[in-house]
Amino acid sequence: MKVTIDGISIDVEPGTSILNAARQIGGDIVPPAMCYYSKLEGSGGKCRTCLVKVTKGSEKDPRPMPKLVASCRTGVMDGMEVQNITSPEVIEARKGIVEMLLINHPLDCPVCDQAGECHLQDLGYEHGAAKTRYEFDRRTFEKIDIGDKIQLHMTRCILCYRCVFTADQITEQRVHGVLNRGDHAEISTYIKKAVDNDFSGNVIDVCPVGALTDKTFRFKNRVWFTKPVEAHRDCDHEKCSGKVTLWYKGEDVIRVTARKDQYGEVEEFICNTCRFDKKKTADWVIEGPRKVSNQSVISANHYDTLRPLPVVKTNPVLLEANKEQFERETRL
């Protein structure tokens, strides 16, 4: 099937969604997605941030779709033409969706552990308004203790359902879910401290905001002050890949996460033993530094190799001083 997105054509397999077709093209034309997760069956269609405009349905029926559609839940048709960033209607609708997502979201970025790798931060920067029009009190929730490993901040939740799908499909028994309806809907459990199984920590990785965070990493550091390193180990758990990203501060491993792709999705899920209990370099086989996009704040002040300025190369004294400075920064 041939589909054209923002003027770029690509051939895809039947059954491919518009979002995944755009991801095969790559670049800026890929719609943002806060709820869709390619590895979780049934995800998508909740946040509406991936809305696009279908200007031509197909070769057989070239009529445009009357409304904007969710690209994560809409399959492509042969000859379909789609507009994303080239449509002012889509951009305006996305601004409204971001504004709605931020209506009840607290200004926790200065203290949130998700800061620096939060998809809502990226959306807010690209499409958010400078000032909110919302004049009412933001919704609040009673704090719920769901265990000793995971911290729940319900005020930050955007109800993407990713953690629910993860618990349904990755763990043996789901004990949390969405309770109540409408403005009172919340992620919670009927029994406190109930979220405790071998793969429960994966809900932290799939959360696009700071609603579910790692208690063992809580308030310890900022991600842009850490150095991500890829590593692996032979895990005893048959469902665990053992492939992780170690986040270093100096010589200490302060956080362990599953590896993620360019869209922030986990490549392979890991067990809680790898995530919470193995935080020594000796526990892992180091593969090398994690490749970080130069557009990410995590890449700040990270240097793979020494690249002194040309003026330094001609002066041995400055070259040696620069090398010492580089080694000192690397140790830090």
CSV table of C-alpha atoms in Angstrom, one decimal:
chain,number,residue,atom,x,y,z
A,1,MET,CA,0.0,0.0,0.0
A,2,LYS,CA,1.2,3.5,-0.8
A,3,VAL,CA,0.5,6.3,1.5
A,4,THR,CA,1.6,10.0,1.3
A,5,ILE,CA,2.3,11.9,4.5
A,6,ASP,CA,3.1,15.6,4.3
A,7,GLY,CA,4.1,15.1,0.7
A,8,ILE,CA,6.4,12.1,1.3
A,9,SER,CA,5.3,8.8,-0.1
A,10,ILE,CA,6.1,5.3,1.3
A,11,ASP,CA,5.0,1.8,0.7
A,12,VAL,CA,3.8,0.0,3.8
A,13,GLU,CA,2.2,-3.4,4.7
A,14,PRO,CA,-1.6,-3.7,4.9
A,15,GLY,CA,-2.9,-3.0,8.4
A,16,THR,CA,-0.2,-0.4,9.2
A,17,SER,CA,-1.4,2.6,11.1
A,18,ILE,CA,-0.8,6.1,9.9
A,19,LEU,CA,1.5,6.7,12.9
A,20,ASN,CA,3.7,3.7,12.2
A,21,ALA,CA,3.8,4.7,8.5
A,22,ALA,CA,5.1,8.1,9.6
A,23,ARG,CA,7.6,6.5,11.9
A,24,GLN,CA,9.0,4.5,8.9
A,25,ILE,CA,9.6,7.8,7.2
A,26,GLY,CA,10.9,9.4,10.3
A,27,GLY,CA,11.8,13.0,11.1
A,28,ASP,CA,9.5,15.9,12.1
A,29,ILE,CA,6.4,14.5,10.3
A,30,VAL,CA,6.0,11.8,13.0
A,31,PRO,CA,3.0,12.7,15.1
A,32,PRO,CA,3.6,12.8,18.9
A,33,ALA,CA,2.0,10.0,20.9
A,34,MET,CA,1.4,10.1,24.6
A,35,CYS,CA,-0.7,6.9,25.0
A,36,TYR,CA,0.2,4.7,22.1
A,37,TYR,CA,2.8,2.0,22.7
A,38,SER,CA,3.8,-0.3,19.9
A,39,LYS,CA,4.6,-3.2,22.2
A,40,LEU,CA,1.3,-3.0,24.2
A,41,GLU,CA,-1.8,-4.4,22.4
A,42,GLY,CA,-4.8,-2.2,22.6
A,43,SER,CA,-2.9,1.0,23.4
A,44,GLY,CA,-3.7,4.3,21.7
A,45,GLY,CA,-6.6,6.5,21.1
A,46,LYS,CA,-6.7,8.1,24.6
A,47,CYS,CA,-4.6,11.3,24.5
A,48,ARG,CA,-5.5,12.5,20.9
A,49,THR,CA,-2.1,14.2,20.5
A,50,CYS,CA,-1.5,12.2,17.3
A,51,LEU,CA,-4.4,13.7,15.4
A,52,VAL,CA,-3.8,14.2,11.7
A,53,LYS,CA,-5.9,15.3,8.7
A,54,VAL,CA,-6.7,12.8,5.9
A,55,THR,CA,-7.2,14.8,2.8
A,56,LYS,CA,-7.7,11.7,0.5
A,57,GLY,CA,-9.1,8.5,1.8
A,58,SER,CA,-7.8,6.2,-0.9
A,59,GLU,CA,-7.6,5.7,-4.6
A,60,LYS,CA,-11.0,4.0,-4.7
A,61,ASP,CA,-12.6,6.6,-2.5
A,62,PRO,CA,-10.7,9.9,-2.7
A,63,ARG,CA,-13.1,11.8,-0.4
A,64,PRO,CA,-11.3,13.4,2.6
A,65,MET,CA,-12.3,12.3,6.1
A,66,PRO,CA,-14.6,14.9,7.6
A,67,LYS,CA,-12.7,15.2,10.9
A,68,LEU,CA,-9.2,14.9,12.2
A,69,VAL,CA,-8.4,11.3,13.1
A,70,ALA,CA,-6.1,9.6,15.6
A,71,SER,CA,-3.2,8.4,13.6
A,72,CYS,CA,-2.3,5.6,16.1
A,73,ARG,CA,-5.7,3.9,15.6
A,74,THR,CA,-6.4,4.6,11.9
A,75,GLY,CA,-5.1,2.2,9.3
A,76,VAL,CA,-3.7,3.3,6.0
A,77,MET,CA,-5.4,2.7,2.7
A,78,ASP,CA,-3.8,2.5,-0.7
A,79,GLY,CA,-3.4,6.0,-2.1
A,80,MET,CA,-4.2,7.7,1.1
A,81,GLU,CA,-2.9,11.3,1.6
A,82,VAL,CA,-2.3,12.7,5.1
A,83,GLN,CA,-1.3,16.0,6.5
A,84,ASN,CA,0.4,16.5,9.8
A,85,ILE,CA,2.7,19.4,10.3
A,86,THR,CA,1.7,20.9,7.0
A,87,SER,CA,-1.9,21.4,8.2
A,88,PRO,CA,-2.7,24.5,10.2
A,89,GLU,CA,-5.9,22.8,11.4
A,90,VAL,CA,-3.8,19.9,13.0
A,91,ILE,CA,-1.3,22.3,14.6
A,92,GLU,CA,-4.2,24.3,16.1
A,93,ALA,CA,-6.0,21.2,17.4
A,94,ARG,CA,-2.7,19.9,18.9
A,95,LYS,CA,-2.3,23.2,20.8
A,96,GLY,CA,-5.8,22.7,22.3
A,97,ILE,CA,-5.1,19.1,23.3
A,98,VAL,CA,-1.8,20.1,25.0
A,99,GLU,CA,-3.7,22.9,26.8
A,100,MET,CA,-6.3,20.3,28.0
A,101,LEU,CA,-3.6,17.9,29.2
A,102,LEU,CA,-2.0,20.7,31.2
A,103,ILE,CA,-5.2,21.9,32.7
A,104,ASN,CA,-4.8,19.8,35.9
A,105,HIS,CA,-1.1,19.1,35.6
A,106,PRO,CA,0.9,20.7,38.4
A,107,LEU,CA,4.0,22.8,37.8
A,108,ASP,CA,6.2,20.1,39.3
A,109,CYS,CA,9.0,20.2,36.6
A,110,PRO,CA,11.6,21.7,39.0
A,111,VAL,CA,11.2,18.8,41.4
A,112,CYS,CA,9.9,16.0,39.1
A,113,ASP,CA,12.3,13.1,38.5
A,114,GLN,CA,10.9,12.8,35.0
A,115,ALA,CA,12.2,16.3,34.0
A,116,GLY,CA,14.5,16.1,31.1
A,117,GLU,CA,12.9,13.0,29.6
A,118,CYS,CA,9.3,13.9,29.8
A,119,HIS,CA,7.2,13.8,26.6
A,120,LEU,CA,4.7,16.3,28.1
A,121,GLN,CA,7.5,18.8,28.6
A,122,ASP,CA,8.4,18.4,24.9
A,123,LEU,CA,4.8,18.9,23.8
A,124,GLY,CA,4.4,21.9,26.1
A,125,TYR,CA,7.5,23.5,24.7
A,126,GLU,CA,6.4,22.9,21.1
A,127,HIS,CA,2.7,23.6,21.3
A,128,GLY,CA,1.9,25.0,24.8
A,129,ALA,CA,0.5,28.4,25.4
A,130,ALA,CA,2.5,30.9,27.5
A,131,LYS,CA,-0.5,31.3,29.9
A,132,THR,CA,-3.4,29.1,30.8
A,133,ARG,CA,-7.0,30.2,30.4
A,134,TYR,CA,-8.2,27.8,33.1
A,135,GLU,CA,-9.4,29.7,36.1
A,136,PHE,CA,-10.7,26.9,38.3
A,137,ASP,CA,-9.0,24.9,41.0
A,138,ARG,CA,-6.9,22.0,39.7
A,139,ARG,CA,-8.1,18.5,40.7
A,140,THR,CA,-6.3,16.9,43.7
A,141,PHE,CA,-6.1,13.3,44.9
A,142,GLU,CA,-5.3,11.7,48.2
A,143,LYS,CA,-1.8,10.2,48.2
A,144,ILE,CA,-1.8,6.4,47.6
A,145,ASP,CA,1.1,4.2,48.7
A,146,ILE,CA,1.3,1.4,46.0
A,147,GLY,CA,4.5,-0.1,47.3
A,148,ASP,CA,8.1,0.5,48.3
A,149,LYS,CA,9.5,0.6,44.7
A,150,ILE,CA,7.1,2.8,42.8
A,151,GLN,CA,5.9,6.4,43.7
A,152,LEU,CA,2.5,7.4,42.4
A,153,HIS,CA,1.8,11.1,41.7
A,154,MET,CA,-1.8,11.0,40.5
A,155,THR,CA,-2.0,14.8,40.0
A,156,ARG,CA,0.6,14.4,37.1
A,157,CYS,CA,-1.3,11.5,35.4
A,158,ILE,CA,-2.8,12.1,32.0
A,159,LEU,CA,-4.7,8.8,32.0
A,160,CYS,CA,-2.9,7.3,29.0
A,161,TYR,CA,-3.6,3.7,30.4
A,162,ARG,CA,0.0,2.5,29.5
A,163,CYS,CA,0.7,1.2,33.0
A,164,VAL,CA,-2.6,-0.7,33.0
A,165,PHE,CA,-1.9,-2.4,29.7
A,166,THR,CA,1.6,-3.1,30.9
A,167,ALA,CA,0.4,-4.8,34.0
A,168,ASP,CA,-2.2,-6.7,32.0
A,169,GLN,CA,0.2,-8.1,29.4
A,170,ILE,CA,3.6,-8.2,31.1
A,171,THR,CA,2.8,-9.2,34.6
A,172,GLU,CA,1.0,-12.3,35.8
A,173,GLN,CA,-1.7,-10.4,37.7
A,174,ARG,CA,-2.8,-6.8,37.4
A,175,VAL,CA,-3.7,-5.2,40.8
A,176,HIS,CA,-4.1,-1.6,39.8
A,177,GLY,CA,-6.3,0.2,37.2
A,178,VAL,CA,-8.5,3.2,36.5
A,179,LEU,CA,-11.0,3.8,39.2
A,180,ASN,CA,-14.1,6.1,39.0
A,181,ARG,CA,-15.1,8.1,35.9
A,182,GLY,CA,-14.8,11.4,34.3
A,183,ASP,CA,-12.9,14.1,36.2
A,184,HIS,CA,-12.7,11.7,39.2
A,185,ALA,CA,-10.9,8.9,37.3
A,186,GLU,CA,-7.6,7.9,38.8
A,187,ILE,CA,-4.9,5.2,38.7
A,188,SER,CA,-5.1,3.4,42.0
A,189,THR,CA,-5.5,0.1,43.8
A,190,TYR,CA,-8.1,-1.1,46.3
A,191,ILE,CA,-5.4,-2.5,48.6
A,192,LYS,CA,-2.4,-0.3,49.6
A,193,LYS,CA,1.1,-1.4,48.8
A,194,ALA,CA,-0.4,-4.0,46.4
A,195,VAL,CA,1.8,-3.4,43.3
A,196,ASP,CA,4.5,-5.9,43.9
A,197,ASN,CA,5.5,-8.5,41.3
A,198,ASP,CA,8.5,-9.4,39.2
A,199,PHE,CA,7.8,-7.0,36.4
A,200,SER,CA,5.9,-4.2,38.2
A,201,GLY,CA,8.8,-1.7,37.7
A,202,ASN,CA,8.1,-1.6,33.9
A,203,VAL,CA,5.2,0.8,34.6
A,204,ILE,CA,7.8,3.4,35.5
A,205,ASP,CA,9.4,3.1,32.0
A,206,VAL,CA,6.2,3.3,30.1
A,207,CYS,CA,4.8,6.3,31.9
A,208,PRO,CA,5.2,9.3,29.6
A,209,VAL,CA,5.0,11.8,32.5
A,210,GLY,CA,6.2,11.8,36.1
A,211,ALA,CA,3.1,10.1,37.5
A,212,LEU,CA,5.0,6.8,38.2
A,213,THR,CA,8.6,7.2,39.3
A,214,ASP,CA,11.3,5.1,40.8
A,215,LYS,CA,11.4,5.5,44.6
A,216,THR,CA,15.1,4.3,44.7
A,217,PHE,CA,16.0,7.2,42.4
A,218,ARG,CA,13.7,9.8,44.0
A,219,PHE,CA,15.3,13.2,44.3
A,220,LYS,CA,18.8,11.8,43.9
A,221,ASN,CA,19.8,13.6,40.7
A,222,ARG,CA,18.9,15.1,37.4
A,223,VAL,CA,19.2,13.0,34.3
A,224,TRP,CA,21.3,15.6,32.5
A,225,PHE,CA,23.9,15.3,35.3
A,226,THR,CA,24.2,11.5,34.8
A,227,LYS,CA,25.8,9.4,32.2
A,228,PRO,CA,23.8,6.6,30.5
A,229,VAL,CA,25.7,3.4,29.7
A,230,GLU,CA,24.3,0.3,28.0
A,231,ALA,CA,24.9,-3.0,29.8
A,232,HIS,CA,23.6,-6.5,30.1
A,233,ARG,CA,23.6,-9.6,32.3
A,234,ASP,CA,22.4,-13.1,32.2
A,235,CYS,CA,19.2,-12.8,34.2
A,236,ASP,CA,17.7,-15.9,35.8
A,237,HIS,CA,14.1,-14.8,34.9
A,238,GLU,CA,13.1,-16.4,31.6
A,239,LYS,CA,11.0,-13.3,30.5
A,240,CYS,CA,13.7,-10.7,31.4
A,241,SER,CA,16.0,-9.6,28.6
A,242,GLY,CA,18.8,-8.5,31.0
A,243,LYS,CA,19.5,-5.5,28.6
A,244,VAL,CA,19.5,-2.2,30.4
A,245,THR,CA,20.7,1.3,30.6
A,246,LEU,CA,22.8,2.1,33.7
A,247,TRP,CA,22.7,5.8,34.8
A,248,TYR,CA,26.0,6.8,36.4
A,249,LYS,CA,26.9,9.6,38.7
A,250,GLY,CA,30.6,9.4,39.1
A,251,GLU,CA,31.3,5.7,39.7
A,252,ASP,CA,27.9,5.0,41.3
A,253,VAL,CA,24.9,3.5,39.5
A,254,ILE,CA,22.0,5.5,40.7
A,255,ARG,CA,19.3,4.2,38.4
A,256,VAL,CA,18.7,1.2,36.1
A,257,THR,CA,16.1,1.4,33.3
A,258,ALA,CA,15.2,-0.7,30.3
A,259,ARG,CA,16.6,0.4,27.0
A,260,LYS,CA,14.4,2.8,25.0
A,261,ASP,CA,14.2,3.6,21.3
A,262,GLN,CA,14.0,7.0,19.7
A,263,TYR,CA,10.3,7.3,20.5
A,264,GLY,CA,10.8,6.6,24.2
A,265,GLU,CA,9.4,3.1,24.0
A,266,VAL,CA,11.0,0.2,25.8
A,267,GLU,CA,12.9,-2.2,23.5
A,268,GLU,CA,12.7,-5.2,25.9
A,269,PHE,CA,11.2,-5.3,29.3
A,270,ILE,CA,13.3,-6.2,32.4
A,271,CYS,CA,12.5,-7.7,35.8
A,272,ASN,CA,12.6,-5.9,39.1
A,273,THR,CA,15.8,-7.8,40.2
A,274,CYS,CA,17.7,-6.1,37.4
A,275,ARG,CA,16.0,-2.8,37.9
A,276,PHE,CA,16.2,-2.4,41.7
A,277,ASP,CA,18.7,-4.9,43.1
A,278,LYS,CA,21.6,-4.9,40.7
A,279,LYS,CA,23.2,-1.4,41.1
A,280,LYS,CA,26.9,-2.3,41.1
A,281,THR,CA,29.1,-2.1,38.0
A,282,ALA,CA,30.3,-5.6,38.9
A,283,ASP,CA,26.8,-7.0,38.3
A,284,TRP,CA,26.9,-6.0,34.6
A,285,VAL,CA,28.8,-6.5,31.4
A,286,ILE,CA,29.4,-2.9,30.1
A,287,GLU,CA,28.8,-2.4,26.4
A,288,GLY,CA,29.5,1.3,26.1
A,289,PRO,CA,27.9,4.7,26.3
A,290,ARG,CA,24.3,5.1,25.4
A,291,LYS,CA,23.8,7.1,22.2
A,292,VAL,CA,21.7,10.2,23.1
A,293,SER,CA,20.1,12.5,20.7
A,294,ASN,CA,21.9,15.9,20.5
A,295,GLN,CA,18.5,17.5,20.8
A,296,SER,CA,18.0,15.9,24.3
A,297,VAL,CA,19.0,17.8,27.4
A,298,ILE,CA,20.6,14.5,28.6
A,299,SER,CA,23.3,15.0,26.1
A,300,ALA,CA,24.5,18.2,27.7
A,301,ASN,CA,28.2,18.2,28.6
A,302,HIS,CA,28.6,14.6,27.5
A,303,TYR,CA,31.7,14.0,25.3
A,304,ASP,CA,32.6,10.6,23.7
A,305,THR,CA,36.0,11.7,22.6
A,306,LEU,CA,38.4,14.6,23.1
A,307,ARG,CA,38.1,17.1,20.3
A,308,PRO,CA,40.2,20.1,21.2
A,309,LEU,CA,39.8,23.3,19.2
A,310,PRO,CA,42.3,23.9,16.4
A,311,VAL,CA,44.1,26.6,18.3
A,312,VAL,CA,44.7,24.1,21.1
A,313,LYS,CA,46.2,21.5,18.8
A,314,THR,CA,49.2,23.8,17.9
A,315,ASN,CA,50.1,24.4,21.5
A,316,PRO,CA,51.4,21.3,23.5
A,317,VAL,CA,50.9,23.0,26.8
A,318,LEU,CA,47.3,23.9,26.2
A,319,LEU,CA,46.7,20.5,24.6
A,320,GLU,CA,47.9,18.7,27.8
A,321,ALA,CA,45.9,21.0,30.0
A,322,ASN,CA,42.8,20.4,27.9
A,323,LYS,CA,43.3,16.7,28.2
A,324,GLU,CA,43.6,16.9,32.0
A,325,GLN,CA,40.4,18.9,32.1
A,326,PHE,CA,38.6,16.4,29.9
A,327,GLU,CA,39.7,13.5,32.1
A,328,ARG,CA,38.6,15.4,35.3
A,329,GLU,CA,35.2,16.1,33.8
A,330,THR,CA,34.8,12.4,32.8
A,331,ARG,CA,35.5,11.3,36.3
A,332,LEU,CA,32.9,13.7,37.6
